[in-house]
């Protein structure tokens, strides 16, 4: 057994187990002993305590239900199912098990209905709501349960509810529910509308969920509460940059950078804005100033390389020079390696591009962009079969990537695989009709991507109708 078990109740119990004392424990005491072990993470000891309790107090509902819950948590599902049947009166633990078993059986509608009955039990507690959320997360049904849990949680006193919502945020962040965290922040802000900290946290939650329009709203409220905090302006500019509103982002930085304590990232945003607006000379002037102050910021070299790559008189050799400077400072940065691979691709140095992209895969830093570029490399090098595999891999990362979709269809056309061309189009149409990507997100970028793919599908269908004897 573990250490740090200091309660008198636990001490008496463990002395009894060691044969050092004879002690009597009633039902509630066995339940509390098990709960202490559970709190410390000793689930096997917790289960053993309940089983000892049932030897002294057989067929006691609270111990039967507790044992069923522990069995379920230990993935002993069939035993949990048999045990919970013996519980005559429902309590917190029996409801937990019954809901969990329904979710385990993929009977989600019945599971949600049973959870509603659980939440409707008298004297709702924060612990009950947290248990319901954690159970939902375990079975990946948070999108179904969270609105209902939040509704019933409104019966809690305000302070308890706010503390509970903080716990919700931790659970959702740990399990990757970015969209649902936004909903929780909205509930917190209903209670704390003048909290600049919560508005700022909500801003980042919206950013993580890709909902940039709501992020701007949130950061505007944070700025209204704390107008002297210049870092909030930098965060707003960051969001506008991601939205593609480069002019507004540049305007915010230009007007406020003098009062920003750390100017390193603001200079990145400002230079990037000028690059994206087609003013590479202005971007270079910003970088001249920035590199005097922050010579070790490798991203400045990256931005200089972008300027050389996208200017009217592209200089690939300068791009390579600047990107190699960046890699000396940050050897494993995926964005620098990806841009360098793009330069090699444009120079038709396919082996060099493959080597860089392959290293990113080895470092587990590959994403849709990496596989897209690999597909482009293989297609240009005359290996459309290999390109097909890479474009399909890119679509695993980004279901609504219009470019990957179009390039995949093009690669199929090069190997004259019309059947798979049609199949790819049909699959993408079904995916768009569902209104969601693989992560269940429906954010600004997803909606935009879906619209782009619809246009691409119509274009390709038209080409096939006109050029392939009405195959579609």
CSV table of C-alpha atoms in Angstrom, one decimal:
chain,number,residue,atom,x,y,z
A,1,UNK,CA,0.0,0.0,0.0
A,2,UNK,CA,1.0,3.6,-0.5
A,3,UNK,CA,2.1,6.2,2.1
A,4,UNK,CA,0.7,9.6,3.2
A,5,UNK,CA,-2.5,8.0,4.5
A,6,UNK,CA,-2.9,10.0,7.7
A,7,UNK,CA,-6.6,10.0,8.6
A,8,UNK,CA,-7.5,8.3,11.8
A,9,UNK,CA,-10.1,6.2,10.0
A,10,UNK,CA,-7.6,5.0,7.5
A,11,UNK,CA,-5.0,4.4,10.2
A,12,UNK,CA,-7.4,2.2,12.2
A,13,UNK,CA,-8.4,0.3,9.0
A,14,UNK,CA,-4.8,-0.5,8.0
A,15,UNK,CA,-3.9,-1.6,11.5
A,16,UNK,CA,-6.8,-4.0,11.3
A,17,UNK,CA,-5.5,-5.3,7.9
A,18,UNK,CA,-2.1,-5.9,9.4
A,19,UNK,CA,-3.7,-7.7,12.3
A,20,UNK,CA,-2.5,-5.1,14.9
A,21,UNK,CA,-6.0,-4.3,16.1
A,22,UNK,CA,-9.6,-5.4,16.1
A,23,UNK,CA,-11.9,-2.7,14.9
A,24,UNK,CA,-15.5,-2.4,13.8
A,25,UNK,CA,-16.4,-0.2,10.8
A,26,UNK,CA,-20.0,0.6,9.8
A,27,UNK,CA,-21.2,0.9,6.2
A,28,UNK,CA,-20.5,4.6,6.0
A,29,UNK,CA,-17.0,4.2,7.4
A,30,UNK,CA,-16.1,1.6,4.8
A,31,UNK,CA,-17.5,3.9,2.1
A,32,UNK,CA,-15.3,6.8,3.4
A,33,UNK,CA,-12.2,4.6,3.6
A,34,UNK,CA,-12.7,3.5,0.0
A,35,UNK,CA,-13.3,7.2,-1.0
A,36,UNK,CA,-10.0,8.2,0.7
A,37,UNK,CA,-8.1,5.6,-1.3
A,38,UNK,CA,-9.9,6.7,-4.5
A,39,UNK,CA,-8.9,10.3,-3.8
A,40,UNK,CA,-5.3,9.3,-3.5
A,41,UNK,CA,-5.4,7.3,-6.7
A,42,UNK,CA,-5.2,3.9,-5.1
A,43,UNK,CA,-8.0,2.3,-7.0
A,44,UNK,CA,-7.1,-1.3,-6.2
A,45,UNK,CA,-7.1,-0.5,-2.5
A,46,UNK,CA,-10.4,1.4,-2.8
A,47,UNK,CA,-12.0,-1.6,-4.4
A,48,UNK,CA,-10.6,-3.9,-1.7
A,49,UNK,CA,-12.0,-1.7,1.0
A,50,UNK,CA,-15.5,-1.8,-0.5
A,51,UNK,CA,-15.2,-5.6,-0.9
A,52,UNK,CA,-14.2,-5.9,2.8
A,53,UNK,CA,-17.2,-3.7,3.7
A,54,UNK,CA,-19.5,-6.0,1.8
A,55,UNK,CA,-18.2,-9.0,3.7
A,56,UNK,CA,-19.3,-7.3,7.0
A,57,UNK,CA,-22.4,-5.6,5.5
A,58,UNK,CA,-23.6,-7.7,2.6
A,59,UNK,CA,-26.1,-6.4,0.0
A,60,UNK,CA,-25.7,-2.8,1.2
A,61,UNK,CA,-26.7,-0.5,-1.7
A,62,UNK,CA,-24.1,2.2,-1.2
A,63,UNK,CA,-21.3,-0.4,-1.1
A,64,UNK,CA,-22.7,-2.4,-4.0
A,65,UNK,CA,-23.0,0.7,-6.2
A,66,UNK,CA,-19.5,1.9,-5.1
A,67,UNK,CA,-18.0,-1.5,-6.1
A,68,UNK,CA,-19.8,-1.4,-9.4
A,69,UNK,CA,-18.3,2.1,-10.1
A,70,UNK,CA,-14.8,0.9,-9.2
A,71,UNK,CA,-15.2,-2.1,-11.5
A,72,UNK,CA,-16.2,0.1,-14.3
A,73,UNK,CA,-13.3,2.5,-13.8
A,74,UNK,CA,-11.0,-0.5,-13.9
A,75,UNK,CA,-12.6,-1.6,-17.3
A,76,UNK,CA,-14.2,-4.7,-15.7
A,77,UNK,CA,-17.4,-3.9,-17.5
A,78,UNK,CA,-19.2,-7.2,-17.3
A,79,UNK,CA,-18.6,-7.4,-13.5
A,80,UNK,CA,-19.8,-3.8,-13.1
A,81,UNK,CA,-23.0,-4.7,-15.1
A,82,UNK,CA,-23.7,-7.7,-12.8
A,83,UNK,CA,-23.0,-5.7,-9.7
A,84,UNK,CA,-25.2,-2.7,-10.4
A,85,UNK,CA,-28.2,-4.9,-11.1
A,86,UNK,CA,-28.1,-5.8,-7.4
A,87,UNK,CA,-28.5,-2.2,-6.3
A,88,UNK,CA,-32.1,-1.6,-5.2
A,89,UNK,CA,-32.1,2.1,-4.7
A,90,UNK,CA,-30.4,4.5,-7.1
A,91,UNK,CA,-27.7,6.8,-5.8
A,92,UNK,CA,-24.8,8.8,-7.3
A,93,UNK,CA,-22.6,5.8,-7.9
A,94,UNK,CA,-25.3,3.6,-9.4
A,95,UNK,CA,-26.4,6.3,-11.8
A,96,UNK,CA,-22.7,6.8,-12.8
A,97,UNK,CA,-22.4,3.1,-13.6
A,98,UNK,CA,-25.7,2.9,-15.5
A,99,UNK,CA,-24.9,5.9,-17.6
A,100,UNK,CA,-21.4,4.6,-18.3
A,101,UNK,CA,-22.7,1.2,-19.3
A,102,UNK,CA,-25.1,2.7,-21.8
A,103,UNK,CA,-22.3,4.8,-23.3
A,104,UNK,CA,-20.1,1.7,-23.3
A,105,UNK,CA,-22.8,-0.1,-25.3
A,106,UNK,CA,-23.0,2.9,-27.7
A,107,UNK,CA,-26.6,3.6,-26.6
A,108,UNK,CA,-26.0,7.3,-26.4
A,109,UNK,CA,-29.6,8.5,-26.5
A,110,UNK,CA,-30.5,6.3,-23.6
A,111,UNK,CA,-27.3,7.2,-21.8
A,112,UNK,CA,-28.1,10.9,-22.1
A,113,UNK,CA,-31.7,10.3,-20.9
A,114,UNK,CA,-30.3,8.4,-17.9
A,115,UNK,CA,-27.8,11.2,-17.2
A,116,UNK,CA,-30.7,13.6,-17.2
A,117,UNK,CA,-32.5,11.6,-14.5
A,118,UNK,CA,-29.2,11.6,-12.5
A,119,UNK,CA,-28.8,15.3,-12.8
A,120,UNK,CA,-32.5,15.8,-11.7
A,121,UNK,CA,-31.9,14.0,-8.4
A,122,UNK,CA,-32.5,16.3,-5.4
A,123,UNK,CA,-29.7,18.4,-4.0
A,124,UNK,CA,-27.5,18.7,-7.1
A,125,UNK,CA,-23.8,19.0,-6.3
A,126,UNK,CA,-20.8,20.3,-8.2
A,127,UNK,CA,-19.3,16.8,-7.8
A,128,UNK,CA,-22.2,15.3,-9.6
A,129,UNK,CA,-21.8,17.7,-12.5
A,130,UNK,CA,-18.1,17.0,-12.7
A,131,UNK,CA,-18.6,13.3,-12.6
A,132,UNK,CA,-21.1,13.6,-15.5
A,133,UNK,CA,-18.7,15.6,-17.6
A,134,UNK,CA,-15.7,13.3,-16.9
A,135,UNK,CA,-17.9,10.3,-17.8
A,136,UNK,CA,-19.0,12.1,-21.0
A,137,UNK,CA,-15.4,12.8,-21.9
A,138,UNK,CA,-14.3,9.2,-21.3
A,139,UNK,CA,-16.9,8.1,-23.9
A,140,UNK,CA,-16.5,11.1,-26.2
A,141,UNK,CA,-20.0,12.4,-25.9
A,142,UNK,CA,-19.3,15.9,-24.4
A,143,UNK,CA,-21.0,17.6,-27.4
A,144,UNK,CA,-24.2,15.8,-26.4
A,145,UNK,CA,-24.1,16.2,-22.6
A,146,UNK,CA,-22.4,19.5,-21.9
A,147,UNK,CA,-25.3,21.9,-22.6
A,148,UNK,CA,-27.6,19.7,-20.4
A,149,UNK,CA,-25.0,19.6,-17.6
A,150,UNK,CA,-24.6,23.3,-17.7
A,151,UNK,CA,-28.3,23.8,-17.5
A,152,UNK,CA,-28.7,21.7,-14.4
A,153,UNK,CA,-25.6,23.3,-12.9
A,154,UNK,CA,-27.5,26.7,-12.8
A,155,UNK,CA,-29.2,25.4,-9.6
A,156,UNK,CA,-25.9,25.6,-7.8
A,157,UNK,CA,-24.9,28.7,-5.7
A,158,UNK,CA,-23.0,31.2,-7.8
A,159,UNK,CA,-19.6,30.6,-6.1
A,160,UNK,CA,-19.8,26.9,-6.3
A,161,UNK,CA,-20.9,27.0,-9.9
A,162,UNK,CA,-18.0,29.3,-10.9
A,163,UNK,CA,-15.5,27.0,-9.1
A,164,UNK,CA,-17.1,24.0,-10.8
A,165,UNK,CA,-16.8,25.7,-14.2
A,166,UNK,CA,-13.1,26.2,-13.6
A,167,UNK,CA,-12.8,22.4,-13.1
A,168,UNK,CA,-14.8,22.0,-16.3
A,169,UNK,CA,-12.2,24.1,-18.2
A,170,UNK,CA,-9.4,21.9,-16.9
A,171,UNK,CA,-11.1,18.7,-17.9
A,172,UNK,CA,-12.0,20.0,-21.4
A,173,UNK,CA,-8.6,21.4,-22.1
A,174,UNK,CA,-6.9,18.2,-21.0
A,175,UNK,CA,-9.1,16.1,-23.3
A,176,UNK,CA,-9.0,18.5,-26.3
A,177,UNK,CA,-12.5,19.9,-26.3
A,178,UNK,CA,-11.6,23.3,-27.6
A,179,UNK,CA,-15.1,24.3,-28.9
A,180,UNK,CA,-16.8,23.2,-25.7
A,181,UNK,CA,-14.4,25.3,-23.6
A,182,UNK,CA,-15.8,28.4,-25.3
A,183,UNK,CA,-19.3,27.5,-24.1
A,184,UNK,CA,-18.0,27.2,-20.5
A,185,UNK,CA,-16.3,30.5,-20.7
A,186,UNK,CA,-19.5,32.1,-21.9
A,187,UNK,CA,-21.2,30.8,-18.7
A,188,UNK,CA,-18.4,32.1,-16.5
A,189,UNK,CA,-18.6,35.5,-18.2
A,190,UNK,CA,-22.4,35.6,-17.5
A,191,UNK,CA,-21.3,35.7,-13.9
A,192,UNK,CA,-18.1,37.7,-14.2
A,193,UNK,CA,-18.8,40.2,-17.0
A,194,UNK,CA,-16.2,42.7,-15.8
A,195,UNK,CA,-13.3,40.2,-15.5
A,196,UNK,CA,-10.6,41.2,-17.9
A,197,UNK,CA,-8.8,37.9,-17.1
A,198,UNK,CA,-11.7,35.8,-18.1
A,199,UNK,CA,-12.3,37.8,-21.3
A,200,UNK,CA,-8.7,37.2,-22.2
A,201,UNK,CA,-8.9,33.5,-21.4
A,202,UNK,CA,-12.1,33.3,-23.5
A,203,UNK,CA,-10.2,35.0,-26.4
A,204,UNK,CA,-7.6,32.3,-26.4
A,205,UNK,CA,-10.3,29.6,-26.2
A,206,UNK,CA,-11.9,31.0,-29.3
A,207,UNK,CA,-8.6,31.3,-31.0
A,208,UNK,CA,-7.8,27.6,-30.2
A,209,UNK,CA,-11.3,26.7,-31.6
A,210,UNK,CA,-10.6,28.7,-34.8
A,211,UNK,CA,-13.6,31.1,-34.1
A,212,UNK,CA,-11.7,34.3,-34.8
A,213,UNK,CA,-14.8,36.5,-35.0
A,214,UNK,CA,-15.8,35.6,-31.5
A,215,UNK,CA,-12.1,36.0,-30.4
A,216,UNK,CA,-12.1,39.6,-31.6
A,217,UNK,CA,-15.3,40.3,-29.6
A,218,UNK,CA,-13.7,38.8,-26.5
A,219,UNK,CA,-10.4,40.7,-26.7
A,220,UNK,CA,-12.3,43.9,-27.3
A,221,UNK,CA,-14.1,43.4,-24.0
A,222,UNK,CA,-10.8,42.6,-22.3
A,223,UNK,CA,-9.3,45.9,-23.8
A,224,UNK,CA,-12.4,47.8,-22.5
A,225,UNK,CA,-11.8,46.5,-19.0
A,226,UNK,CA,-8.0,47.0,-19.1
A,227,UNK,CA,-7.3,49.8,-21.7
A,228,UNK,CA,-3.7,50.3,-20.4
A,229,UNK,CA,-2.6,46.7,-21.1
A,230,UNK,CA,-0.9,47.0,-24.5
A,231,UNK,CA,-0.3,43.3,-24.7
A,232,UNK,CA,-4.0,42.9,-25.4
A,233,UNK,CA,-3.6,45.0,-28.5
A,234,UNK,CA,-0.9,42.7,-29.7
A,235,UNK,CA,-3.2,39.7,-29.2
A,236,UNK,CA,-5.9,41.4,-31.1
A,237,UNK,CA,-3.5,42.1,-33.9
A,238,UNK,CA,-2.5,38.5,-33.9
A,239,UNK,CA,-6.1,37.4,-34.3
A,240,UNK,CA,-6.7,39.9,-37.1
A,241,UNK,CA,-3.6,38.6,-38.8
A,242,UNK,CA,-4.9,35.0,-38.7
A,243,UNK,CA,-8.2,36.3,-40.1
A,244,UNK,CA,-6.3,37.8,-43.0
A,245,UNK,CA,-7.2,41.4,-42.0
A,246,UNK,CA,-3.6,42.5,-42.4
A,247,UNK,CA,-4.3,46.2,-42.7
A,248,UNK,CA,-6.1,46.5,-39.4
A,249,UNK,CA,-3.5,44.3,-37.7
A,250,UNK,CA,-0.7,46.5,-39.0
A,251,UNK,CA,-2.5,49.6,-38.0
A,252,UNK,CA,-2.8,48.4,-34.4
A,253,UNK,CA,0.8,47.4,-34.1
A,254,UNK,CA,2.1,50.6,-35.8
A,255,UNK,CA,0.2,52.9,-33.5
A,256,UNK,CA,0.9,51.0,-30.2
A,257,UNK,CA,4.3,49.3,-30.5
A,258,UNK,CA,6.1,52.1,-28.8
A,259,UNK,CA,4.3,51.3,-25.5
A,260,UNK,CA,4.6,47.5,-25.8
A,261,UNK,CA,7.2,46.2,-23.3
A,262,UNK,CA,8.2,43.2,-25.4
A,263,UNK,CA,8.3,44.2,-29.0
A,264,UNK,CA,9.7,40.9,-30.5
A,265,UNK,CA,6.4,39.3,-31.5
A,266,UNK,CA,4.7,42.6,-32.5
A,267,UNK,CA,7.5,43.2,-35.0
A,268,UNK,CA,6.9,39.7,-36.4
A,269,UNK,CA,3.2,40.5,-36.9
A,270,UNK,CA,3.9,43.9,-38.5
A,271,UNK,CA,6.5,42.5,-40.9
A,272,UNK,CA,4.2,39.6,-41.8
A,273,UNK,CA,1.3,42.0,-42.5
A,274,UNK,CA,3.4,44.0,-44.9
A,275,UNK,CA,4.6,40.8,-46.6
A,276,UNK,CA,1.0,39.6,-47.0
A,277,UNK,CA,-0.1,43.0,-48.4
A,278,UNK,CA,2.6,42.7,-51.0
A,279,UNK,CA,4.9,45.4,-49.6
A,280,UNK,CA,8.1,43.4,-49.0
A,281,UNK,CA,10.3,46.5,-48.8
A,282,UNK,CA,8.3,47.8,-45.9
A,283,UNK,CA,8.5,44.4,-44.3
A,284,UNK,CA,12.3,44.4,-44.7
A,285,UNK,CA,12.5,47.8,-43.0
A,286,UNK,CA,10.6,46.5,-40.0
A,287,UNK,CA,12.9,43.5,-39.9
A,288,UNK,CA,16.0,45.8,-40.0
A,289,UNK,CA,14.8,47.5,-36.8
A,290,UNK,CA,13.7,44.2,-35.2
A,291,UNK,CA,17.0,42.4,-35.7
A,292,UNK,CA,19.0,45.2,-34.2
A,293,UNK,CA,17.0,44.7,-31.0
A,294,UNK,CA,16.4,40.9,-31.1
A,295,UNK,CA,19.3,39.3,-33.2
A,296,UNK,CA,18.5,35.8,-32.0
A,297,UNK,CA,14.9,35.7,-33.2
A,298,UNK,CA,15.1,33.1,-36.0
A,299,UNK,CA,11.6,34.0,-37.2
A,300,UNK,CA,12.9,37.3,-38.6
A,301,UNK,CA,15.2,35.3,-41.0
A,302,UNK,CA,12.1,33.2,-42.0
A,303,UNK,CA,10.2,36.4,-42.8
A,304,UNK,CA,13.1,37.8,-44.8
A,305,UNK,CA,13.2,34.6,-46.8
A,306,UNK,CA,9.4,34.9,-47.4
A,307,UNK,CA,10.0,38.4,-48.8
A,308,UNK,CA,12.7,37.1,-51.2
A,309,UNK,CA,10.4,34.2,-52.2
A,310,UNK,CA,7.2,36.2,-52.9
A,311,UNK,CA,8.7,39.4,-54.3
A,312,UNK,CA,8.4,40.2,-58.0
A,313,UNK,CA,12.1,39.4,-58.4
A,314,UNK,CA,12.3,36.2,-56.4
A,315,UNK,CA,15.8,35.3,-55.2
A,316,UNK,CA,15.9,31.6,-54.3
A,317,UNK,CA,19.5,31.6,-53.3
A,318,UNK,CA,18.9,34.4,-50.8
A,319,UNK,CA,15.9,32.5,-49.5
A,320,UNK,CA,18.1,29.5,-48.9
A,321,UNK,CA,20.8,31.6,-47.2
A,322,UNK,CA,18.2,33.2,-44.8
A,323,UNK,CA,16.5,30.0,-44.0
A,324,UNK,CA,19.8,28.3,-43.2
A,325,UNK,CA,20.5,31.2,-40.8
A,326,UNK,CA,17.2,30.4,-39.2
A,327,UNK,CA,17.9,26.7,-38.9
A,328,UNK,CA,21.2,27.4,-37.2
A,329,UNK,CA,19.2,29.1,-34.4
A,330,UNK,CA,16.3,26.7,-34.4
A,331,UNK,CA,17.3,23.4,-36.2
A,332,UNK,CA,14.0,21.6,-35.7
A,333,UNK,CA,11.5,24.3,-36.6
A,334,UNK,CA,9.0,22.8,-39.0
A,335,UNK,CA,7.9,26.0,-40.6
A,336,UNK,CA,11.5,26.9,-41.6
A,337,UNK,CA,12.1,23.4,-42.9
A,338,UNK,CA,8.9,23.5,-44.9
A,339,UNK,CA,9.6,26.8,-46.5
A,340,UNK,CA,13.1,25.7,-47.4
A,341,UNK,CA,11.6,22.6,-49.0
A,342,UNK,CA,9.3,24.8,-51.0
A,343,UNK,CA,12.2,26.7,-52.3
A,344,UNK,CA,14.0,23.5,-53.3
A,345,UNK,CA,10.8,22.4,-55.0
A,346,UNK,CA,10.6,25.6,-57.0
A,347,UNK,CA,14.3,25.1,-58.0
A,348,UNK,CA,13.4,21.5,-59.0
A,349,UNK,CA,15.8,20.1,-56.4
A,350,UNK,CA,13.4,17.3,-55.5
A,351,UNK,CA,15.9,15.2,-53.5
A,352,UNK,CA,16.7,18.1,-51.2
A,353,UNK,CA,13.0,18.8,-50.7
A,354,UNK,CA,12.3,15.1,-50.0
A,355,UNK,CA,15.1,15.0,-47.4
A,356,UNK,CA,13.8,18.0,-45.5
A,357,UNK,CA,10.2,16.8,-45.5
A,358,UNK,CA,11.2,13.3,-44.6
A,359,UNK,CA,13.1,14.6,-41.6
A,360,UNK,CA,9.9,16.4,-40.4
A,361,UNK,CA,8.1,13.1,-40.6
A,362,UNK,CA,10.8,11.4,-38.6
A,363,UNK,CA,10.5,14.2,-36.0
A,364,UNK,CA,6.8,13.6,-35.8
A,365,UNK,CA,6.2,17.2,-37.0
A,366,UNK,CA,4.5,16.4,-40.3
A,367,UNK,CA,1.0,18.0,-41.0
A,368,UNK,CA,-1.2,18.4,-44.0
A,369,UNK,CA,1.2,21.0,-45.5
A,370,UNK,CA,4.1,18.6,-45.4
A,371,UNK,CA,2.2,15.8,-47.1
A,372,UNK,CA,0.8,18.3,-49.6
A,373,UNK,CA,4.3,19.4,-50.6
A,374,UNK,CA,5.5,15.8,-50.8
A,375,UNK,CA,2.6,15.1,-53.1
A,376,UNK,CA,3.6,18.0,-55.3
A,377,UNK,CA,7.2,16.9,-55.3
A,378,UNK,CA,6.3,13.4,-56.4
A,379,UNK,CA,3.8,14.6,-59.0
A,380,UNK,CA,6.4,16.9,-60.6
A,381,UNK,CA,9.1,14.2,-60.4
A,382,UNK,CA,6.8,11.9,-62.4
A,383,UNK,CA,5.5,9.6,-59.7
A,384,UNK,CA,1.7,10.3,-59.5
A,385,UNK,CA,1.1,7.0,-57.6
A,386,UNK,CA,3.2,8.2,-54.7
A,387,UNK,CA,1.6,11.7,-54.9
A,388,UNK,CA,-1.8,10.1,-54.5
A,389,UNK,CA,-0.7,8.5,-51.2
A,390,UNK,CA,0.6,11.8,-49.9
A,391,UNK,CA,-2.5,13.9,-50.9
A,392,UNK,CA,-4.7,11.3,-49.1
A,393,UNK,CA,-2.5,11.6,-46.1
A,394,UNK,CA,-2.9,15.4,-46.2
A,395,UNK,CA,-6.7,14.9,-46.2
A,396,UNK,CA,-6.5,12.8,-43.1
A,397,UNK,CA,-5.1,15.9,-41.3
A,398,UNK,CA,-7.4,18.4,-42.9
A,399,UNK,CA,-10.7,17.0,-44.3
A,400,UNK,CA,-11.7,20.3,-45.9
A,401,UNK,CA,-8.4,21.1,-47.6
A,402,UNK,CA,-9.6,22.2,-51.0
A,403,UNK,CA,-6.1,22.2,-52.6
A,404,UNK,CA,-5.4,18.7,-51.4
A,405,UNK,CA,-8.7,17.5,-52.8
A,406,UNK,CA,-8.1,19.1,-56.3
A,407,UNK,CA,-4.6,17.8,-56.4
A,408,UNK,CA,-5.7,14.3,-55.5
A,409,UNK,CA,-8.2,14.3,-58.3
A,410,UNK,CA,-5.5,15.6,-60.7
A,411,UNK,CA,-3.1,12.8,-59.6
A,412,UNK,CA,-5.9,10.2,-60.2
A,413,UNK,CA,-6.4,11.8,-63.7
A,414,UNK,CA,-2.7,11.3,-64.5
A,415,UNK,CA,-2.9,7.6,-63.8
A,416,UNK,CA,-6.3,7.5,-65.7
A,417,UNK,CA,-8.1,6.3,-62.6
A,418,UNK,CA,-11.5,7.8,-63.3
A,419,UNK,CA,-13.3,5.5,-60.9
A,420,UNK,CA,-11.3,6.8,-57.9
A,421,UNK,CA,-11.7,10.4,-59.2
A,422,UNK,CA,-15.5,10.0,-59.0
A,423,UNK,CA,-15.2,8.2,-55.6
A,424,UNK,CA,-13.1,11.0,-54.1
A,425,UNK,CA,-15.6,13.6,-55.3
A,426,UNK,CA,-18.6,11.7,-53.9
A,427,UNK,CA,-16.8,11.2,-50.5
A,428,UNK,CA,-16.0,14.8,-50.2
A,429,UNK,CA,-19.6,15.9,-51.1
A,430,UNK,CA,-20.9,13.6,-48.3
A,431,UNK,CA,-18.4,15.1,-45.9
A,432,UNK,CA,-19.4,18.6,-46.8
A,433,UNK,CA,-23.1,17.8,-46.4
A,434,UNK,CA,-22.4,16.6,-42.9
A,435,UNK,CA,-21.3,20.1,-42.0
A,436,UNK,CA,-18.4,19.0,-39.9
A,437,UNK,CA,-14.8,17.9,-40.1
A,438,UNK,CA,-13.4,14.8,-38.4
A,439,UNK,CA,-13.0,16.7,-35.1
A,440,UNK,CA,-16.6,17.9,-35.0
A,441,UNK,CA,-15.5,21.4,-35.5
A,442,UNK,CA,-17.6,23.9,-37.5
A,443,UNK,CA,-15.4,26.9,-37.3
A,444,UNK,CA,-14.7,29.8,-39.7
A,445,UNK,CA,-11.9,28.0,-41.6
A,446,UNK,CA,-14.0,24.8,-41.9
A,447,UNK,CA,-17.0,26.6,-43.4
A,448,UNK,CA,-14.7,28.6,-45.8
A,449,UNK,CA,-12.9,25.4,-46.8
A,450,UNK,CA,-16.2,23.6,-47.5
A,451,UNK,CA,-17.4,26.4,-49.8
A,452,UNK,CA,-14.1,26.3,-51.7
A,453,UNK,CA,-14.4,22.5,-52.2
A,454,UNK,CA,-17.9,22.8,-53.5
A,455,UNK,CA,-16.7,25.2,-56.2
A,456,UNK,CA,-13.8,22.9,-57.0
A,457,UNK,CA,-16.2,19.9,-57.2
A,458,UNK,CA,-18.4,21.7,-59.7
A,459,UNK,CA,-15.4,22.7,-61.8
A,460,UNK,CA,-14.0,19.2,-61.9
A,461,UNK,CA,-17.5,17.7,-62.7
A,462,UNK,CA,-17.8,20.1,-65.6
A,463,UNK,CA,-14.4,19.1,-66.9
A,464,UNK,CA,-15.3,15.4,-66.6
A,465,UNK,CA,-18.6,16.0,-68.3
A,466,UNK,CA,-17.0,17.8,-71.2
A,467,UNK,CA,-13.9,15.7,-71.5
A,468,UNK,CA,-14.7,12.2,-70.5
A,469,UNK,CA,-17.9,11.3,-72.4
A,470,UNK,CA,-20.3,12.2,-69.5
A,471,UNK,CA,-18.8,9.8,-67.0
A,472,UNK,CA,-20.5,11.9,-64.3
